[in-house]
Coordinates of C-alpha atoms in Angstrom, one line a residue:
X1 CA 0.5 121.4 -109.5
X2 CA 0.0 117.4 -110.1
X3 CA -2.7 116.8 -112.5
X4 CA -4.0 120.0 -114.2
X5 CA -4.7 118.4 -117.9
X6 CA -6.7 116.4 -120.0
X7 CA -7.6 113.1 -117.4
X8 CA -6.0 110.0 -119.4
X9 CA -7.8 106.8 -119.0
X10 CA -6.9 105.4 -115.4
X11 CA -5.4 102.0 -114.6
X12 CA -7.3 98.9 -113.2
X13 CA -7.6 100.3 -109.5
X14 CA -10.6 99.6 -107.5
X15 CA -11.8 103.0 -105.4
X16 CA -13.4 102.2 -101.8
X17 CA -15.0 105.0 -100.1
X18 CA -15.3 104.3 -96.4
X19 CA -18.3 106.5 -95.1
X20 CA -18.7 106.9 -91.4
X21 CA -22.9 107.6 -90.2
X22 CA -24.6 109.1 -87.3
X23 CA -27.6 110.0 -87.0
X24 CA -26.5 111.7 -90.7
X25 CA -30.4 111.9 -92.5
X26 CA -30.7 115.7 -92.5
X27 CA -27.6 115.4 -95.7
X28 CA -26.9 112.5 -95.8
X29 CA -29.2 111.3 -99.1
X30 CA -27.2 114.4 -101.1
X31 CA -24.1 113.0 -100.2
X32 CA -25.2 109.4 -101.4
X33 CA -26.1 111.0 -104.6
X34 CA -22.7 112.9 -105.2
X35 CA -21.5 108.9 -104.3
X36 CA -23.8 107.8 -107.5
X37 CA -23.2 110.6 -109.1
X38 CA -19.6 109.8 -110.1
X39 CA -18.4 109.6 -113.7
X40 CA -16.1 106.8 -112.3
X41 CA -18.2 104.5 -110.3
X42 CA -16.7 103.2 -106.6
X43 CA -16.1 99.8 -106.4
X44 CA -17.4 99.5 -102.8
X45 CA -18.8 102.0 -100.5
X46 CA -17.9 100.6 -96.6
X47 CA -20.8 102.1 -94.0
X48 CA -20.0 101.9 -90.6
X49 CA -22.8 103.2 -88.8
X50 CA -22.0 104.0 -84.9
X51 CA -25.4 103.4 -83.5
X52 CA -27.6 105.8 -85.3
X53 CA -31.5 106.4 -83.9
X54 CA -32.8 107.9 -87.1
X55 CA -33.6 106.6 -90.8
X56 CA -29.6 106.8 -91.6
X57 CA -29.5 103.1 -92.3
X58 CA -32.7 103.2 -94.4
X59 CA -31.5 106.3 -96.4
X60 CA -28.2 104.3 -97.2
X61 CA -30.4 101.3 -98.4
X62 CA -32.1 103.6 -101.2
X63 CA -28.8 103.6 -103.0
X64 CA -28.5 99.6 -102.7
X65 CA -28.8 99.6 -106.7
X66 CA -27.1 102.6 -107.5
X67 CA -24.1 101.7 -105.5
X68 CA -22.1 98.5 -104.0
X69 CA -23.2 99.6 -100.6
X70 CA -21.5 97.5 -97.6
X71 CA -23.7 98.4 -94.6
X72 CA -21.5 97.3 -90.6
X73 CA -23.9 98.5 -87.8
X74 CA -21.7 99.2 -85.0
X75 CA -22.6 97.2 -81.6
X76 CA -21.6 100.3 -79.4
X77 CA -20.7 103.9 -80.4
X78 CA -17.1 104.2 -81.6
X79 CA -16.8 107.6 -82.1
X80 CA -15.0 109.6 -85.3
X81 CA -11.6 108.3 -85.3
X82 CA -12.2 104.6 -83.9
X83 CA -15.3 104.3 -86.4
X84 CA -13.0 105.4 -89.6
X85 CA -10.4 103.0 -88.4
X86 CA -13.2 100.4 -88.7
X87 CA -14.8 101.5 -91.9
X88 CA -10.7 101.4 -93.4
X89 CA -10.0 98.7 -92.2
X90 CA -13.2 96.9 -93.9
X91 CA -12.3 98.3 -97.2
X92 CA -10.5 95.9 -100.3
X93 CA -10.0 98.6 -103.3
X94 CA -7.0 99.9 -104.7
X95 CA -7.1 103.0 -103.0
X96 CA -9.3 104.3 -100.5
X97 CA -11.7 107.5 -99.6
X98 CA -13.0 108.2 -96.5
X99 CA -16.2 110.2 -96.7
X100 CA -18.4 112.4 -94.3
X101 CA -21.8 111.9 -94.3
X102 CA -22.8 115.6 -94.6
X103 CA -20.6 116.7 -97.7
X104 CA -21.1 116.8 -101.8
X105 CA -18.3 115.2 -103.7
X106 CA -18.2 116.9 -107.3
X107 CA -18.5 114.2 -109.9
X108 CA -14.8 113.6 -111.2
X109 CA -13.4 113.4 -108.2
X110 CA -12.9 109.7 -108.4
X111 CA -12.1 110.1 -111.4
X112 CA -9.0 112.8 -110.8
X113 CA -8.1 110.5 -107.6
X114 CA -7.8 107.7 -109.7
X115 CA -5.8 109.5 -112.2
X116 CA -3.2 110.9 -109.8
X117 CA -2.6 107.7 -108.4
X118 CA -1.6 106.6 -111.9
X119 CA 0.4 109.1 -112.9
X120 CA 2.6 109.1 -109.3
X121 CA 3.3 105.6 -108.1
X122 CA 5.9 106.8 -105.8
X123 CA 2.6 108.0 -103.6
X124 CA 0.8 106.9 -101.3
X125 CA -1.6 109.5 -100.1
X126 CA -2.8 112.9 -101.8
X127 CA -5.0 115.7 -100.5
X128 CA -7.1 118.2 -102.6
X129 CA -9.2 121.2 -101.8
X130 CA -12.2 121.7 -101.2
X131 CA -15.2 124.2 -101.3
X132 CA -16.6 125.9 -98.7
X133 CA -20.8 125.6 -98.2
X134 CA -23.1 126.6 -95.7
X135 CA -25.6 124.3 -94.5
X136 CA -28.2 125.1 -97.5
X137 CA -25.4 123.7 -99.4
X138 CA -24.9 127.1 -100.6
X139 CA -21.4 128.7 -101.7
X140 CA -19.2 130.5 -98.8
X141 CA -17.0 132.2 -100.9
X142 CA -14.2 130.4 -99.9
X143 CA -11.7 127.2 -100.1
X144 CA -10.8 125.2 -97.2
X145 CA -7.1 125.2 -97.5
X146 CA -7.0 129.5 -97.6
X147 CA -9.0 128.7 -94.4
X148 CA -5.8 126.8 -93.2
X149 CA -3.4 129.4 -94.5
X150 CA -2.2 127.2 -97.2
X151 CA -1.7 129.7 -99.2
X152 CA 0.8 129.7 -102.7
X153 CA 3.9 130.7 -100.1
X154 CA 3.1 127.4 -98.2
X155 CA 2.1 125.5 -101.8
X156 CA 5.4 126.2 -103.0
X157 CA 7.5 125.1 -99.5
X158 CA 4.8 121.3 -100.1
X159 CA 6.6 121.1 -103.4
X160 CA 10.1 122.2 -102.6
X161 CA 9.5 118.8 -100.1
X162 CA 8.9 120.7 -96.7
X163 CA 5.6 118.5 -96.6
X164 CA 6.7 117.6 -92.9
X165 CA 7.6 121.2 -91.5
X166 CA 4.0 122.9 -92.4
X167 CA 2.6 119.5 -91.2
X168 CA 4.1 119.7 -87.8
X169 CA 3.0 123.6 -87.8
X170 CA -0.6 122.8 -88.3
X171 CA -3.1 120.7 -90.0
X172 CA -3.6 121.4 -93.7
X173 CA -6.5 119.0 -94.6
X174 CA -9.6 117.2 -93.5
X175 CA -10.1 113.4 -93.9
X176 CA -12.8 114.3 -96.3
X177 CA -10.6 115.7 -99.1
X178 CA -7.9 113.0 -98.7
X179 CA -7.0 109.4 -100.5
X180 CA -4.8 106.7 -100.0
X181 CA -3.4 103.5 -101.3
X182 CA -4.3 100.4 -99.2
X183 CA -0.7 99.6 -98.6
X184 CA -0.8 102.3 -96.0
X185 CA -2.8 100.8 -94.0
X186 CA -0.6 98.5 -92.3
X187 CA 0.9 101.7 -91.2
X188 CA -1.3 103.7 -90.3
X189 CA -4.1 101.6 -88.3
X190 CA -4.6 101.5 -85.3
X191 CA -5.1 105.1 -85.2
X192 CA -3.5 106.4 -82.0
X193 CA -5.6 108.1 -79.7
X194 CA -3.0 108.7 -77.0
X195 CA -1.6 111.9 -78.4
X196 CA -3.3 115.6 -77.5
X197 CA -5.1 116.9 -80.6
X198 CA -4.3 114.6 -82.8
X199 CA -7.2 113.2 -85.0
X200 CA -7.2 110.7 -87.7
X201 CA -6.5 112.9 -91.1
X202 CA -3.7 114.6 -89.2
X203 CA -2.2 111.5 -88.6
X204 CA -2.4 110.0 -91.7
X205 CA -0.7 113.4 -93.5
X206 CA 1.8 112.9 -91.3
X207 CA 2.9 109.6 -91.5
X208 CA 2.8 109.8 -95.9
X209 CA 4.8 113.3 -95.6
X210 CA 7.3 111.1 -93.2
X211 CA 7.7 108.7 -95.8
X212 CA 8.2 111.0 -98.6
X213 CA 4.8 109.8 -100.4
X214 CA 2.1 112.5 -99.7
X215 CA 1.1 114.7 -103.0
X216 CA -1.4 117.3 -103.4
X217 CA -4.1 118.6 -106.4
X218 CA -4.5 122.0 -106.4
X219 CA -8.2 121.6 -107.3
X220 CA -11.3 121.7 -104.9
X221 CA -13.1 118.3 -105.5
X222 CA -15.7 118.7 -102.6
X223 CA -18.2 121.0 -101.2
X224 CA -17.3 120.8 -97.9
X225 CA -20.7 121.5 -95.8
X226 CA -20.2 124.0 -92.4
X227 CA -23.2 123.7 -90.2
X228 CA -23.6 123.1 -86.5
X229 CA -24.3 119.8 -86.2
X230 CA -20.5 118.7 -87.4
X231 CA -18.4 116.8 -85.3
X232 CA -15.2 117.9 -87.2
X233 CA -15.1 121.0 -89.7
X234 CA -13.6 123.9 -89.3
X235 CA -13.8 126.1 -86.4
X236 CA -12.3 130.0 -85.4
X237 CA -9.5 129.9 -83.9
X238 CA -10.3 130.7 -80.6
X239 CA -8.8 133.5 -78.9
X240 CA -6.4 133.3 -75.6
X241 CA -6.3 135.4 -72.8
X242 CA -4.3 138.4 -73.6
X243 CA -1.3 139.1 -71.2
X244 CA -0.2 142.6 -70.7
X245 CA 3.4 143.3 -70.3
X246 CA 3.3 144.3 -66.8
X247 CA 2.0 140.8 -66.3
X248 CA 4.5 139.4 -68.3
X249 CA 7.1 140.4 -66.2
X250 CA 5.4 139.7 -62.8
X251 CA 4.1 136.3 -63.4
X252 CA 5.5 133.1 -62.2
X253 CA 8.5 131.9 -64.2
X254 CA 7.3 127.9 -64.4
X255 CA 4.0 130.0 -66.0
X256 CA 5.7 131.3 -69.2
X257 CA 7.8 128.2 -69.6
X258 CA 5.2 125.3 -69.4
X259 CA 3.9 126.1 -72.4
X260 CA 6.9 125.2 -74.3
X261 CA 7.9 122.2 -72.3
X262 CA 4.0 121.1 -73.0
X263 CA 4.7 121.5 -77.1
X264 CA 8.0 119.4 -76.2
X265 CA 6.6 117.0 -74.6
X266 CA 3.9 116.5 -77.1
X267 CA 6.4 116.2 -80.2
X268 CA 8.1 113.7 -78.2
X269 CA 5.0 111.4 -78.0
X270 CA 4.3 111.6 -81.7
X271 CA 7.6 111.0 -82.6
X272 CA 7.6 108.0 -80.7
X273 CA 4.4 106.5 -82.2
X274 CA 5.8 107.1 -85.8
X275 CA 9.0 105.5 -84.9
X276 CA 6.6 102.7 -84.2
X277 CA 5.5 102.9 -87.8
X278 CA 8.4 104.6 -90.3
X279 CA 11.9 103.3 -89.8
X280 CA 13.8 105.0 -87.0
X281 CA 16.6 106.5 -89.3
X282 CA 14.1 108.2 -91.7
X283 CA 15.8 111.3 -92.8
X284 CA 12.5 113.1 -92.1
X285 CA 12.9 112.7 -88.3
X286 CA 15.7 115.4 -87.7
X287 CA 12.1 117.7 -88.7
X288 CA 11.0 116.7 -85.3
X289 CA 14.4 116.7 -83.6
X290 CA 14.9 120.2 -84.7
X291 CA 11.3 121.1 -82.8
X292 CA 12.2 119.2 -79.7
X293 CA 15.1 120.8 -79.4
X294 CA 13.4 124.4 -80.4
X295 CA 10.5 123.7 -77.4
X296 CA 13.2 122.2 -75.0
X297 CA 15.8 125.3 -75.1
X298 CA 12.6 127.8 -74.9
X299 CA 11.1 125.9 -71.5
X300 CA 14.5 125.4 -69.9
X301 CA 16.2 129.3 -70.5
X302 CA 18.5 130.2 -67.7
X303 CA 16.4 132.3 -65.0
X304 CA 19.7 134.8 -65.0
X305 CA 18.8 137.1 -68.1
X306 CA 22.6 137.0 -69.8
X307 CA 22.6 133.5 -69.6
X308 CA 20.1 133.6 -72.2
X309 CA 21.1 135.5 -75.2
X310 CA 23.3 132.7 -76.9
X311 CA 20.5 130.2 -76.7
X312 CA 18.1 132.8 -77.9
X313 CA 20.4 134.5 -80.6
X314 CA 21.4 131.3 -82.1
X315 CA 17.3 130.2 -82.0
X316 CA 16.9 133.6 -84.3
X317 CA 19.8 133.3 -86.1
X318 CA 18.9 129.4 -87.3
X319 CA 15.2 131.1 -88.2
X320 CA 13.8 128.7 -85.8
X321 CA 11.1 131.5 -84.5
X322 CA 10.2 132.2 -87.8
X323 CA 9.5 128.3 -88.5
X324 CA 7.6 127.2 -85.9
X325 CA 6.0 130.4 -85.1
X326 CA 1.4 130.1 -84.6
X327 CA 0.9 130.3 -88.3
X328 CA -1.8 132.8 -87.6
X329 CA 0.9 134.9 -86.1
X330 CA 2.5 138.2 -88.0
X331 CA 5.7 139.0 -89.4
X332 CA 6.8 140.6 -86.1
X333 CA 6.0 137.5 -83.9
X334 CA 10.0 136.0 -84.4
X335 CA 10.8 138.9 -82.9
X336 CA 8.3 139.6 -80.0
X337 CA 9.1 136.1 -78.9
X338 CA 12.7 136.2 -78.9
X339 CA 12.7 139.5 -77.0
X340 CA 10.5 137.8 -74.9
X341 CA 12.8 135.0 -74.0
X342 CA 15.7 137.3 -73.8
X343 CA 13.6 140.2 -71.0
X344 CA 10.9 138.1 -69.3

């Protein structure tokens, strides 16, 4: 992994931490104080506040001295992603961190931001891990990207440069635990909001792994706060309805194929709104091609059962079942699925 010795001394680059509030004053002062905490000071921290009704704003002027606090009281509600968008957009450092009110940032992680971004000019946007707490602030036992199976297997493919493939698989990080360089913002803001499931830190990851520029350190820098009052953090992954096999091969055709042509379709919006961002010809879009095509040949399979086993044996063959299979599914869901789409 990037970054595991001695820090050196870090450039002249100005840190802005963008921190989104609402109605935060239950953690919000212990975040402030992780803020103040840091061995290397922000330059700027950029509140946007979406309309809080509690002391939030008042907390966030008891660290007026401690901290270059730049306080934007929003006018009407914004919500998550639009109010990031704001508080980025308002920020002039080098590089930029967006920060939830409810978490503790461990005090060198401006520091190892701001020495990662020296030692690999050719990025523009890292992720780190992070430490799970409960809402005591207590330890969980556990790391956020095990959490997101990102796991040494998947650690090795983000190095080997399949940043894009586990990307367009699932999620690997939270806004929280990511940095950038300001030069992305031109590319990244406005945040689309137009695309199913898609939040802001997905779509950032995204658009650096498409452009080759999105690193990783292998250290937890946060304690990442689980409680029930989170808008965003993690949550189980909920459990569909199971379909036995006699229902499997009663049930409407169009009922086992929308699924897939609902994945296609999706792919096909987001790769239209990066092609928007990240030259057309970017080698990195024959990633999303490839699951296009995958989701297109699943949801359009011949209704005659021979007409299938090319389509499907060549899909297998490729490994495309093993790729783009629900990373929370076993060894033996290839398989299932392909014998699926050759019987059902």
């Amino acid at each position: 992994m990037e970054n595991r010795g001695t820090l050196k001394i870090p450039l002249l680059q100005t840190l802005s931490i963008a921190l989104c509030t609402y109605n935060g004053s239950k953690f919000l002062r212990k975040q402030l104080q992780s803020l103040a905490n840091q061995t290397l000071p922000p330059f700027e921290v950029v509140v946007t506040d979406d309309c809080s009704t509690d002391d939030t704003i008042s907390i966030i002027q008891e660290f007026a001295k401690a901290l270059n606090i730049k306080i934007f009281a929003n006018d009407f509600p914004l919500k998550v992603t639009k109010n990031f968008e704001k508080a980025i957009s308002l920020c002039s450092g080098d590089i930029i961190l967006m920060c939830d009110q409810d978490d503790i940032w461990h005090p060198d992680k401006l520091a190892k931001i701001s020495q990662y971004f020296q030692d690999n000019p050719n990025k523009s946007a890292v992720s780190a891990d992070a430490e799970l707490v409960d809402e005591k602030g207590e330890s969980l036992n556990k790391n956020f990207w095990s959490v997101v199976r990102f796991h040494e297997f998947q650690i090795q493919q983000f190095k080997d440069g399949k940043a894009v493939e586990l990307l367009l698989a699932g999620n690997r990080t939270a806004g929280c635990m990511m940095a950038f360089r300001k030069e992305l913002i031109e590319k990244i803001v406005p945040f689309p909001i137009h695309i199913p499931l898609m939040i802001h830190d997905n779509w950032i990851t995204i658009v650096a792994a498409m452009m080759d520029s999105l690193g990783m350190i292998d250290e937890k820098l946060i304690s990442y706060r689980q409680h029930s009052f989170q808008q965003i953090g993690i949550r189980e992954k909920e459990i569909g309805k199971t379909v036995s096999l006699k229902d499997r091969f009663s049930r409407p055709r169009n009922e086992k194929l929308a699924p897939f042509l609902e994945k296609r379709d999706y792919f096909c919006v987001l790769k239209d709104a990066l092609s928007e961002r990240i030259y057309p010809n970017n080698h990195n879009f024959r990633h999303l091609d490839n699951v296009i095509n995958y989701y297109e040949i699943r949801g359009t399979l011949s209704s005659f059962h021979l007409a299938r086993f090319f389509p499907v044996v060549n899909l297998l063959l490729k490994g495309d079942y093993h790729l783009y299979k629900d990373q929370y599914a076993s060894w033996k869901a290839p398989f299932v699925a392909a014998l699926g789409d050759l019987l059902e």
